[in-house]
Tab-separated table of C-alpha atoms in Angstrom:
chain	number	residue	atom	x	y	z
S	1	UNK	CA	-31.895	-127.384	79.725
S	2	UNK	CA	-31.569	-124.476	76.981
S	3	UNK	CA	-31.439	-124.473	73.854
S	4	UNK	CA	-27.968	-122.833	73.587
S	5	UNK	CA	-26.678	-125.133	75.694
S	6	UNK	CA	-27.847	-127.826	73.764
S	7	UNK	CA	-27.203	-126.874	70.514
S	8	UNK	CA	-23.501	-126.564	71.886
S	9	UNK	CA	-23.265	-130.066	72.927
S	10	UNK	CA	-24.856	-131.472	69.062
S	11	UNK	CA	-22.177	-129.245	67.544
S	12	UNK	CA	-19.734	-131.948	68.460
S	13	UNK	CA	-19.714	-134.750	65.635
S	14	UNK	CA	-18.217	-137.389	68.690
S	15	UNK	CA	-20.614	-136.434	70.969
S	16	UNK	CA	-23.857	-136.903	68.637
S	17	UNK	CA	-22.046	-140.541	67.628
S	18	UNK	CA	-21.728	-141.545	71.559
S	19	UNK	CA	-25.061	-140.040	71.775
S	20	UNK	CA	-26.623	-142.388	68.885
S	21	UNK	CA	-24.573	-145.415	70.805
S	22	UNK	CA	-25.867	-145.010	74.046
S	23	UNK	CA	-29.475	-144.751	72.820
S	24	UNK	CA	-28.827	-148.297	71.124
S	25	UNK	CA	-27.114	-149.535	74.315
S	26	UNK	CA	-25.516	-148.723	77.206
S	27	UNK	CA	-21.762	-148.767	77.132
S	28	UNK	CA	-18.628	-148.909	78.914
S	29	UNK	CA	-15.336	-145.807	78.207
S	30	UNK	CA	-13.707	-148.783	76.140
S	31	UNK	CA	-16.877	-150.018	74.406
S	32	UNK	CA	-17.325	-146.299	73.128
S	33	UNK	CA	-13.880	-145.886	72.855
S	34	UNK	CA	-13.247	-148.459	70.582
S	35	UNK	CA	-16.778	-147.782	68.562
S	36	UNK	CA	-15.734	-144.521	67.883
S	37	UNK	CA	-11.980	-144.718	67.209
S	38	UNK	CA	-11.165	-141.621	69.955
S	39	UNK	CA	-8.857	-142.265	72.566
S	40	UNK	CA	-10.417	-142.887	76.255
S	41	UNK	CA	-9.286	-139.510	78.087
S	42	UNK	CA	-11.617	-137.875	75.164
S	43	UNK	CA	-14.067	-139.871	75.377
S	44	UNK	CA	-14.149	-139.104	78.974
S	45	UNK	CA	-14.211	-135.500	78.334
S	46	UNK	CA	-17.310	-135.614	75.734
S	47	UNK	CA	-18.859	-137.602	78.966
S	48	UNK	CA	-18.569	-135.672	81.344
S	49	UNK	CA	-19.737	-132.924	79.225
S	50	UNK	CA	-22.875	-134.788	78.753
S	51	UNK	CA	-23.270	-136.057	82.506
S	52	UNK	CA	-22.806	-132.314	83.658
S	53	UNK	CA	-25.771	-131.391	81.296
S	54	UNK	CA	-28.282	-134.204	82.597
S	55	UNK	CA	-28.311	-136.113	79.417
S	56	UNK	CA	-25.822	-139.151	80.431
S	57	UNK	CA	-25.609	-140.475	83.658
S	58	UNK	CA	-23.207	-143.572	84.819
S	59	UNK	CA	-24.234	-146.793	86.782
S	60	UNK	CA	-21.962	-149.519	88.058
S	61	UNK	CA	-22.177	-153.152	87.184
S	62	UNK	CA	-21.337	-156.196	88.869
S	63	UNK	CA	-18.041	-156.311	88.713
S	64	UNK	CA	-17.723	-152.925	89.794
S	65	UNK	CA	-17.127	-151.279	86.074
S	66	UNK	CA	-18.683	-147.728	85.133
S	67	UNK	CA	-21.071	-147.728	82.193
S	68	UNK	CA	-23.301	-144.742	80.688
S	69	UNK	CA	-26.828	-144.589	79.700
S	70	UNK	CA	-29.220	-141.796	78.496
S	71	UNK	CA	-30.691	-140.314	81.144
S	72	UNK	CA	-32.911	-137.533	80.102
S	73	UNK	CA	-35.728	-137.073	77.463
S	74	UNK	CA	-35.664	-134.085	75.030
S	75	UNK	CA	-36.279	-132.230	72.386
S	76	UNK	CA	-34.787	-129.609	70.434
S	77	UNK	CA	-36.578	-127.411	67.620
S	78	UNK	CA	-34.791	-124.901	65.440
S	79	UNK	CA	-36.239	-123.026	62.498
S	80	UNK	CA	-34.206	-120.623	60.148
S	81	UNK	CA	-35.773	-118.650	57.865
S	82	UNK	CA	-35.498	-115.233	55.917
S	83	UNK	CA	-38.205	-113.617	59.233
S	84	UNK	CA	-36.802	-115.254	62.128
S	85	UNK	CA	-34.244	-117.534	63.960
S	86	UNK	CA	-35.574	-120.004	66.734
S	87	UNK	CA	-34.597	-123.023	68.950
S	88	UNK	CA	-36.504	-123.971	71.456
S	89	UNK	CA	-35.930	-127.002	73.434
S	90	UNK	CA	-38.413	-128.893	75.390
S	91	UNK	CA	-38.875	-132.374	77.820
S	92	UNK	CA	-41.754	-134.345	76.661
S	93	UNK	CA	-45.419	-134.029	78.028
S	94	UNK	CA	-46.645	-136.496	80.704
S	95	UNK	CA	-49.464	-138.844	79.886
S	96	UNK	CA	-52.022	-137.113	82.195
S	97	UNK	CA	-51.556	-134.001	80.140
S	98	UNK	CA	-54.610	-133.437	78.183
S	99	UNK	CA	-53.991	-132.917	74.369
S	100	UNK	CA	-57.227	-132.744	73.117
S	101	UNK	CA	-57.153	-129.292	74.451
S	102	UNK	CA	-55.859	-128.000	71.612
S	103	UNK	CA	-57.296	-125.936	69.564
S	104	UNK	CA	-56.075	-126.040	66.090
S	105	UNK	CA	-55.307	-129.332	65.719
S	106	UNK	CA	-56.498	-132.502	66.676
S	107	UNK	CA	-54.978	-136.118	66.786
S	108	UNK	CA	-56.565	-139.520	65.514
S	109	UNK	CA	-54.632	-141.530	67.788
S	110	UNK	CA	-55.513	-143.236	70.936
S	111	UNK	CA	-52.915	-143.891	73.639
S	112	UNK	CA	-54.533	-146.495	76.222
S	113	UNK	CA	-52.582	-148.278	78.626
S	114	UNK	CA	-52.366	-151.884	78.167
S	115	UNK	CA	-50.220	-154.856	78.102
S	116	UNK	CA	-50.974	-156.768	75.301
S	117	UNK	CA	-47.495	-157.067	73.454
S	118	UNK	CA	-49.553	-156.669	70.251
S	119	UNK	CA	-51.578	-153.725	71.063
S	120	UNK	CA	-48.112	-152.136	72.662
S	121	UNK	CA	-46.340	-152.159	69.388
S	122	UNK	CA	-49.800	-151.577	67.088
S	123	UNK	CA	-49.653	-148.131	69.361
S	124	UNK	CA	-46.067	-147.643	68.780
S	125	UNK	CA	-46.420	-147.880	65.740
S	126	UNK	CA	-49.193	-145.642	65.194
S	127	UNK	CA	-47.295	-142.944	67.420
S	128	UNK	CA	-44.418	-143.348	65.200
S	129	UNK	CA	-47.039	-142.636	62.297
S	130	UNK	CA	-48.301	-139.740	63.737
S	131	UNK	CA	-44.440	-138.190	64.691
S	132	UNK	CA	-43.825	-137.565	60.974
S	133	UNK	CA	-46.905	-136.158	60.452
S	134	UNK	CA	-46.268	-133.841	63.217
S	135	UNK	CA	-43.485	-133.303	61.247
S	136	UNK	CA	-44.887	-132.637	58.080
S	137	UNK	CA	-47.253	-130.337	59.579
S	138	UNK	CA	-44.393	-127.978	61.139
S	139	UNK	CA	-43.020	-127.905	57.716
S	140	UNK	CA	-46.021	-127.022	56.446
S	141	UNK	CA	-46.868	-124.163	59.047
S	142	UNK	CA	-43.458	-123.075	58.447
S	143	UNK	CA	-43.478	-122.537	54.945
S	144	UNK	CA	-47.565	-120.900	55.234
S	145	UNK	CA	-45.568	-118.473	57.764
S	146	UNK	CA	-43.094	-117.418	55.257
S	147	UNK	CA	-45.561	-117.163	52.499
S	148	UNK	CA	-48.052	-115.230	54.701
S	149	UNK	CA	-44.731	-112.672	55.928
S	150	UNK	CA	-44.302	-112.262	52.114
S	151	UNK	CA	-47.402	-111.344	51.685
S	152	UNK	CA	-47.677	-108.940	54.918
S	153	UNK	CA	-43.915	-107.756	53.296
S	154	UNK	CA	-45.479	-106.788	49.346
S	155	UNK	CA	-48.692	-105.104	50.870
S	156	UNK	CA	-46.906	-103.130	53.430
S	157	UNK	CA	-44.442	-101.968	50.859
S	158	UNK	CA	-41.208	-103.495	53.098
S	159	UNK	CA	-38.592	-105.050	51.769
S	160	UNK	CA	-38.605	-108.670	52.409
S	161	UNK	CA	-36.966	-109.280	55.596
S	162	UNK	CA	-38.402	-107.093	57.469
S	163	UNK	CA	-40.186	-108.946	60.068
S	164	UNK	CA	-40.614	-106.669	62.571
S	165	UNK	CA	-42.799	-104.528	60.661
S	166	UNK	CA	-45.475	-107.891	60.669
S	167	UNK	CA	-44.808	-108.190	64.493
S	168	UNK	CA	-45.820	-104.714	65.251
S	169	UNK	CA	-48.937	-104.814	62.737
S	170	UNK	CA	-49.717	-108.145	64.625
S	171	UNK	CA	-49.203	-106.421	68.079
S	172	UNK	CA	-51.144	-103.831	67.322
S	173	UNK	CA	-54.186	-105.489	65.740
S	174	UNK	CA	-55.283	-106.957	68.651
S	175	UNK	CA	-55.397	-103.642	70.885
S	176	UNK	CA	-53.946	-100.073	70.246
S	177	UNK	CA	-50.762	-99.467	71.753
S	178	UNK	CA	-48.773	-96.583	72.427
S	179	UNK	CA	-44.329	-96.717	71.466
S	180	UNK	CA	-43.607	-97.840	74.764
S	181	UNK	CA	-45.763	-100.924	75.187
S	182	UNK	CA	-44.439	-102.144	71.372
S	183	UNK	CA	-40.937	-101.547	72.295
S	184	UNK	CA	-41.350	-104.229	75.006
S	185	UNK	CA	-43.606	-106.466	73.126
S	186	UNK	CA	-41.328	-106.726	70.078
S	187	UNK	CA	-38.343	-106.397	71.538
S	188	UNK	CA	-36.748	-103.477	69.722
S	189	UNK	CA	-36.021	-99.914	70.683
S	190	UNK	CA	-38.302	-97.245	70.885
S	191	UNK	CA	-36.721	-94.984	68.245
S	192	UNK	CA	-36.874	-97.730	65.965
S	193	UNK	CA	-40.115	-98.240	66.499
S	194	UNK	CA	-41.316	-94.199	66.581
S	195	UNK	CA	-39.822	-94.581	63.094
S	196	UNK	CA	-41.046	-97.629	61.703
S	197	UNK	CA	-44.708	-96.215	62.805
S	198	UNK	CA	-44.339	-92.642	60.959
S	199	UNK	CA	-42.915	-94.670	57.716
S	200	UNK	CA	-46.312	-96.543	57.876
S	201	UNK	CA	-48.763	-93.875	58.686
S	202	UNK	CA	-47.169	-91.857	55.727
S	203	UNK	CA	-48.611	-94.561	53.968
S	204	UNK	CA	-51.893	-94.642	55.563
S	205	UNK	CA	-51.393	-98.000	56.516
S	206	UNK	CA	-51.495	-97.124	60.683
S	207	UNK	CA	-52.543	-94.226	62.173
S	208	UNK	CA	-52.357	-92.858	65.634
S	209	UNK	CA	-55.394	-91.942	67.647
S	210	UNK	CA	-56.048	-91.351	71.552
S	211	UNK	CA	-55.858	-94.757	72.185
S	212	UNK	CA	-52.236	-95.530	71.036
S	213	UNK	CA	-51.760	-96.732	67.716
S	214	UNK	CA	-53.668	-98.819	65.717
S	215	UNK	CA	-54.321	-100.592	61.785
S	216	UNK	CA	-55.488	-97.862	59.554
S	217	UNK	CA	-58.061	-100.493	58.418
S	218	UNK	CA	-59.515	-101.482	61.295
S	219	UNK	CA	-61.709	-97.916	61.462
O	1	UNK	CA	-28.678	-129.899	54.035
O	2	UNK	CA	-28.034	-132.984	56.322
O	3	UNK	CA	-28.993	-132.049	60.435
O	4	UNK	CA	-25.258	-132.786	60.669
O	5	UNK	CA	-23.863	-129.824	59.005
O	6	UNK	CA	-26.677	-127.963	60.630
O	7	UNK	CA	-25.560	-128.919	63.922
O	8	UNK	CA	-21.986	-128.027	63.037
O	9	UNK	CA	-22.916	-124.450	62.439
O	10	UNK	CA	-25.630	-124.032	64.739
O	11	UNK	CA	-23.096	-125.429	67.615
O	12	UNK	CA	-21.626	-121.981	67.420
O	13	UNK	CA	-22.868	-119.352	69.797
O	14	UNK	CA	-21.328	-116.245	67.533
O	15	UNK	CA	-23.010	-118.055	64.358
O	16	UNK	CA	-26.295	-118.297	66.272
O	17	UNK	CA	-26.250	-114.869	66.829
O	18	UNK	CA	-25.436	-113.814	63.567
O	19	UNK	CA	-28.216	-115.496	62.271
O	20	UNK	CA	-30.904	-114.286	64.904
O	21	UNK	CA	-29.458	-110.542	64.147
O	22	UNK	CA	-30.139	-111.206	60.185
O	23	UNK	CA	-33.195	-112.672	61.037
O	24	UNK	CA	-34.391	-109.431	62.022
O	25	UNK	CA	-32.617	-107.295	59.511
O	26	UNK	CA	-29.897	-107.497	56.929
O	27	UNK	CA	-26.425	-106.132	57.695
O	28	UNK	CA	-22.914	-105.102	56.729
O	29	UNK	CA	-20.324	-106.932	58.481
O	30	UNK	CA	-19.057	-104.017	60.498
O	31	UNK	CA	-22.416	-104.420	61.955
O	32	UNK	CA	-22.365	-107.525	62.725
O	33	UNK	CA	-18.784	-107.101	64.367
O	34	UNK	CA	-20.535	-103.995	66.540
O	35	UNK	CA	-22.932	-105.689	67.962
O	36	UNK	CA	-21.284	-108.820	68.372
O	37	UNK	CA	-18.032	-107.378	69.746
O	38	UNK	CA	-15.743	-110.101	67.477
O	39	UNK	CA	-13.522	-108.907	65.076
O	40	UNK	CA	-14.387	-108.302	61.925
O	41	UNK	CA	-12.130	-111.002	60.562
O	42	UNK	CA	-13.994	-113.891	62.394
O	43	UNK	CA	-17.375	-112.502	61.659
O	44	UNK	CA	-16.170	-112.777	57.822
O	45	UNK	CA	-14.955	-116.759	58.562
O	46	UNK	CA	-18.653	-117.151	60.508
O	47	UNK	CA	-20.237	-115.634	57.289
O	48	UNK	CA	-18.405	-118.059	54.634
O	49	UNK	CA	-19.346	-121.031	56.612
O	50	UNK	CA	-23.323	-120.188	56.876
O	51	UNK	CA	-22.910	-118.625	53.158
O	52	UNK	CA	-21.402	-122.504	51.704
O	53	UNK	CA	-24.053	-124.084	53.271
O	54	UNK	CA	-26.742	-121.568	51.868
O	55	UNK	CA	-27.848	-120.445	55.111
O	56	UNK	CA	-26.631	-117.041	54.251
O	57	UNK	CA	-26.242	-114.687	50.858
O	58	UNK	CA	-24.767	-111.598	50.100
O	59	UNK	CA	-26.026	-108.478	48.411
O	60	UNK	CA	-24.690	-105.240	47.338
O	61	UNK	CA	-26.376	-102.012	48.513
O	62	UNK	CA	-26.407	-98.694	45.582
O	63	UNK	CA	-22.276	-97.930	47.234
O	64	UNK	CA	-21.617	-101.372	46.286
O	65	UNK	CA	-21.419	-101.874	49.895
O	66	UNK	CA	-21.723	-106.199	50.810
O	67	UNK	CA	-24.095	-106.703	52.935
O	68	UNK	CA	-25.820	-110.298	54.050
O	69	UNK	CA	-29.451	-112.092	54.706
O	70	UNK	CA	-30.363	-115.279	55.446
O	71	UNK	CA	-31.325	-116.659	52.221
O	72	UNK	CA	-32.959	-120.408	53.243
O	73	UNK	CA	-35.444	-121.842	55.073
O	74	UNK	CA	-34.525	-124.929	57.213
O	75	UNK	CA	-35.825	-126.692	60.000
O	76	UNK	CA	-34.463	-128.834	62.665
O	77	UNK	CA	-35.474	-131.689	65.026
O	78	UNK	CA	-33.718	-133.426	67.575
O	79	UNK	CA	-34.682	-135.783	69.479
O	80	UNK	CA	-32.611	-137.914	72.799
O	81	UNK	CA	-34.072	-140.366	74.961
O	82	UNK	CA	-33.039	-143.543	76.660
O	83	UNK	CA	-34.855	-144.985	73.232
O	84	UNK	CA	-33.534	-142.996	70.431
O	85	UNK	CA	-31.201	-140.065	69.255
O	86	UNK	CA	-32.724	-138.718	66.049
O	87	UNK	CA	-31.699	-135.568	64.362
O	88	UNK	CA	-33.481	-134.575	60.969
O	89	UNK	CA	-33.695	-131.075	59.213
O	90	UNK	CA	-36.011	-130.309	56.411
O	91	UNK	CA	-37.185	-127.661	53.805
O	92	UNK	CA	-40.711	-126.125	54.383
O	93	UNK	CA	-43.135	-127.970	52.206
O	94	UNK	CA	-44.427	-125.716	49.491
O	95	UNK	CA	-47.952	-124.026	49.289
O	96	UNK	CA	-49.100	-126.975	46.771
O	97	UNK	CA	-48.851	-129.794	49.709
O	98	UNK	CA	-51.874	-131.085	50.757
O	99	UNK	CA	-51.915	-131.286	54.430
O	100	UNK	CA	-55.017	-133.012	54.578
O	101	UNK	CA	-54.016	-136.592	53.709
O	102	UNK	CA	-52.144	-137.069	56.998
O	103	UNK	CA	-53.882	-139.626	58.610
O	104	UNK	CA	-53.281	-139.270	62.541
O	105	UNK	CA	-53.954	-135.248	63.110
O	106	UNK	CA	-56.275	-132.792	61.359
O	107	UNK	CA	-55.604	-128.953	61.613
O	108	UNK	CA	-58.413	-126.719	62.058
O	109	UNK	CA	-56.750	-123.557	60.283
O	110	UNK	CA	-57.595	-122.456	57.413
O	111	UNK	CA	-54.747	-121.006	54.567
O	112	UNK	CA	-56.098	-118.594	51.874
O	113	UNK	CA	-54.546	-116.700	49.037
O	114	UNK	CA	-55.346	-112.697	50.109
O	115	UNK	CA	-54.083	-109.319	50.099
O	116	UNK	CA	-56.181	-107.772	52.903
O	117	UNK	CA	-53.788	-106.574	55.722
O	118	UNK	CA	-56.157	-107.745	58.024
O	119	UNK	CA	-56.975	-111.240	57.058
O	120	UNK	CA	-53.675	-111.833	56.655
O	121	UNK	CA	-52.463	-110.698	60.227
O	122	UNK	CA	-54.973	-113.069	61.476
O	123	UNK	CA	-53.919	-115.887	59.275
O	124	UNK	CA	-50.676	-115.420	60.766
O	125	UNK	CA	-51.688	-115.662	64.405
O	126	UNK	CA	-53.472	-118.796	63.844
O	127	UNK	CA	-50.668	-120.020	62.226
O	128	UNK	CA	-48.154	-119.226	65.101
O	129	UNK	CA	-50.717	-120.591	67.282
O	130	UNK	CA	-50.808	-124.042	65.383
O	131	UNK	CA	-47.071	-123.950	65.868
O	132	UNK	CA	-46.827	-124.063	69.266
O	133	UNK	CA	-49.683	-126.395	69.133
O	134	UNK	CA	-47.907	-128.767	67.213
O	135	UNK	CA	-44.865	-128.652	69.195
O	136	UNK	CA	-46.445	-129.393	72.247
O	137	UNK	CA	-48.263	-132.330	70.191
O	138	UNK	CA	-45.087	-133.664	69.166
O	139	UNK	CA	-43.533	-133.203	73.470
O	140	UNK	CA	-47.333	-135.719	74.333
O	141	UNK	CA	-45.669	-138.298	71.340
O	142	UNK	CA	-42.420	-138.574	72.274
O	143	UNK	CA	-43.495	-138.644	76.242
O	144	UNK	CA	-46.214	-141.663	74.334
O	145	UNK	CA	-43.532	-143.139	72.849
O	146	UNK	CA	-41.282	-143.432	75.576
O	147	UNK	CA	-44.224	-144.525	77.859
O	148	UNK	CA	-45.067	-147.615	75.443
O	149	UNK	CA	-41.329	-148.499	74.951
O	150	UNK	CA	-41.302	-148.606	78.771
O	151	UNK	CA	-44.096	-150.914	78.852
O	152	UNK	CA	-42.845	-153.086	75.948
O	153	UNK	CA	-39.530	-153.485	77.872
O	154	UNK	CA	-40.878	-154.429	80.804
O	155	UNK	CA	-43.261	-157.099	78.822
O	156	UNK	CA	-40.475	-158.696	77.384
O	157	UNK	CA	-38.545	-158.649	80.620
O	158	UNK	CA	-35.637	-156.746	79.057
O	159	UNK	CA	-33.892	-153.698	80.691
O	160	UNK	CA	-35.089	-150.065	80.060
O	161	UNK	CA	-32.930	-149.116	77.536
O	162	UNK	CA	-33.531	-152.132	75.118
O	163	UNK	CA	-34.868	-149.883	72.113
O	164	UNK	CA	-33.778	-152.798	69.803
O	165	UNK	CA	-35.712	-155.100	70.855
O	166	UNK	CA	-38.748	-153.307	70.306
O	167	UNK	CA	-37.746	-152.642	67.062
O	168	UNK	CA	-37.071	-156.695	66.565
O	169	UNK	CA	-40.831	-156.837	67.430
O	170	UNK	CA	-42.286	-154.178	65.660
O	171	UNK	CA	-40.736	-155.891	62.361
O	172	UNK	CA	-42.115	-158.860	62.372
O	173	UNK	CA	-45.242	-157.830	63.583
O	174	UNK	CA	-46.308	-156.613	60.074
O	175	UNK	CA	-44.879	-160.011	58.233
O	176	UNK	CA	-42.644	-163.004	59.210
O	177	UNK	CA	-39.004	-162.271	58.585
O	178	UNK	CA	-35.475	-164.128	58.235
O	179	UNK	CA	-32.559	-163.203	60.084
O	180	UNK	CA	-31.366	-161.239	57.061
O	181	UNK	CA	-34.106	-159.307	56.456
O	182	UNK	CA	-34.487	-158.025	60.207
O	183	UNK	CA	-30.231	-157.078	60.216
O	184	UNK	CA	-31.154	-154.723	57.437
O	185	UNK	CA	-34.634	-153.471	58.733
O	186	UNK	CA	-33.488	-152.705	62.448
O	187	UNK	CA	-29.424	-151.846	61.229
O	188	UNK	CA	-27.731	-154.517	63.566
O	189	UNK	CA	-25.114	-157.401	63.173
O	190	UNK	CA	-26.752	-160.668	62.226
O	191	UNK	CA	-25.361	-162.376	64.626
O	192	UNK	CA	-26.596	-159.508	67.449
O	193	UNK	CA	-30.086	-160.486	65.661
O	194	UNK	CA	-30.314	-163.929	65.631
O	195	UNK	CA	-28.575	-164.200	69.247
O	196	UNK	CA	-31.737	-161.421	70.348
O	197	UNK	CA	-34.376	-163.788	68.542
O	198	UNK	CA	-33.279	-166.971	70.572
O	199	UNK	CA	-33.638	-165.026	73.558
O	200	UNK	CA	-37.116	-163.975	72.905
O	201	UNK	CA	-38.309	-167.419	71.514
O	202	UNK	CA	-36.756	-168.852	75.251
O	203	UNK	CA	-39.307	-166.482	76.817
O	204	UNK	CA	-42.190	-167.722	74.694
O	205	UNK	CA	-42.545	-164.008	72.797
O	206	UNK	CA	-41.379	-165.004	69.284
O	207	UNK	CA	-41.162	-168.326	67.522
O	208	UNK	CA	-39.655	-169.530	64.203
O	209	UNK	CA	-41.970	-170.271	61.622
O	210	UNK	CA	-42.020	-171.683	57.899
O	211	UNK	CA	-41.674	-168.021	56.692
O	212	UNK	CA	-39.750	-166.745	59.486
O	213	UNK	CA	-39.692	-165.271	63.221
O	214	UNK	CA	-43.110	-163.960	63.908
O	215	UNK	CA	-44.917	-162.823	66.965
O	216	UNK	CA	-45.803	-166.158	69.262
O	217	UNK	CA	-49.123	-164.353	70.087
O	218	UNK	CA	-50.234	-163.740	66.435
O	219	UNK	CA	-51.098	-167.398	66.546
């Protein structure tokens, strides 16, 4: 599911409490109900709101009576910052993907399947370890970004929200491109870009050569 | 700011567009109502929201025109599964943090102080690299944690969606605890508590001890 949708699903206060419910139990319309103070016919609406996007689903018990359940994994990342607004929302990994392919970080955790009770929560636990240092590390990265866009900012002479001009020195840097090809790549329009290129060759910072355009310093 | 107010604001598709335009460049609020196509009157109410909770600031231009930019960095995670529903937001760290103590992942990127255009474009691909690396490592935990929760469910013979007992476990795992102690630690009833401990200690997986409940296996 997107990230859009998802984020407009959270916005709802009753809908992240049911949410936090189900994911300590699972629940019947009056259980919730009652939990959250809301009549029934509302809670029904925030439920079938949440069945509709995949992330409750409804089973029957023995005596016939509805109750809902989580049904989906996911996860939802936002960042905010002064150079850029992102959410991205993503289902977990399955075990047989490999993570040890990456290539800028690497993970002192082992994941083994077994069934000794102990071992089982000695690995949750580590996992749950390793989560907030995930964590930590994206704030990290995120606040390097923003120090490194300053930077980018105070040597190109921008002012200091000006992304766009790091995106097309970034684009650029890796091959020569002509107005057309950055237009696509960072997603603005091609006078703005034109523009944006004369202002920096005027300051000898890119210049354009048969190729397309490229970093004044890589010569 | 707490992920709830985030949420709030971010459960707004005109507010999430607001901020993704200022991400890429400041602007006047008859901008904003261009591109937008919302009057200028609700883009005003969408601004004082994001501007009381800092998201947002305004400046005036040399005609003592208003115009606003997103003035903080924030980040958000949420997280649903049949085991959890976590949402936490969070400041970048600042330059000074020392990444290196985590103890389950090392990063393989290195962050220097420079001025060289170059060097610093680079620095910031790696860096965007390492994001996406890291978001992908935190996908492979959750889809971990869920797999050993799994497994720990179906080891103690509860059903799937038991997250509490797990928790139960994983508390008195490190050290014997009371009743009490274990209503605070995993935020239950006492009575839900105690009532989940003489389950377990039918099934042979926990037993009451001098100092406590503890694991039956960490005989």
């Amino acid at each position: 599911m997107d990230s859009a949708a998802l984020l407009d699903l959270l916005g709802n206060e009753n809908r992240r409490r049911i949410l936090r419910l189900l994911s300590r139990k699972p629940c019947y319309v009056t259980e919730i109900s009652d939990y959250l103070g809301v009549s029934p016919k509302a809670v029904i609406e925030h439920l079938r709101k949440l069945e509709e996007a995949g992330l409750v689903e409804s089973r029957t018990d023995d005596q016939r009576r509805k109750y809902f359940h989580i049904a989906r994994n996911v996860r939802l990342e936002v960042n905010v910052s002064p150079y850029g607004f992102g959410a991205k929302s993503a289902y977990p990994t399955n075990s047989s993907f490999d993570i040890t392919t990456c290539r800028h970080l690497s993970l002192n955790v082992t994941y083994d399947e077994t069934c000794e009770l102990d071992e089982l929560l000695s690995t949750l636990d580590n996992l749950e370890q390793l989560e907030n240092e995930l964590s930590l590390a994206q704030r990290w990265v995120q606040g390097r970004l923003c120090n490194v866009l300053d930077q980018i900012s105070e040597t190109v002479g921008t002012g200091p929200e000006s992304r766009i001009y790091a995106d097309i020195l970034a684009s650029i840097r890796k091959e020569p491109k002509g107005v057309g090809t950055l237009s696509r790549d960072v997603d603005a329009p091609r006078d703005v870009i034109a523009n944006l290129l004369e202002e920096m060759a005027d300051d000898g910072i890119v210049h354009r050569t048969e190729r397309g355009w490229e970093l004044a310093s890589s010569e």
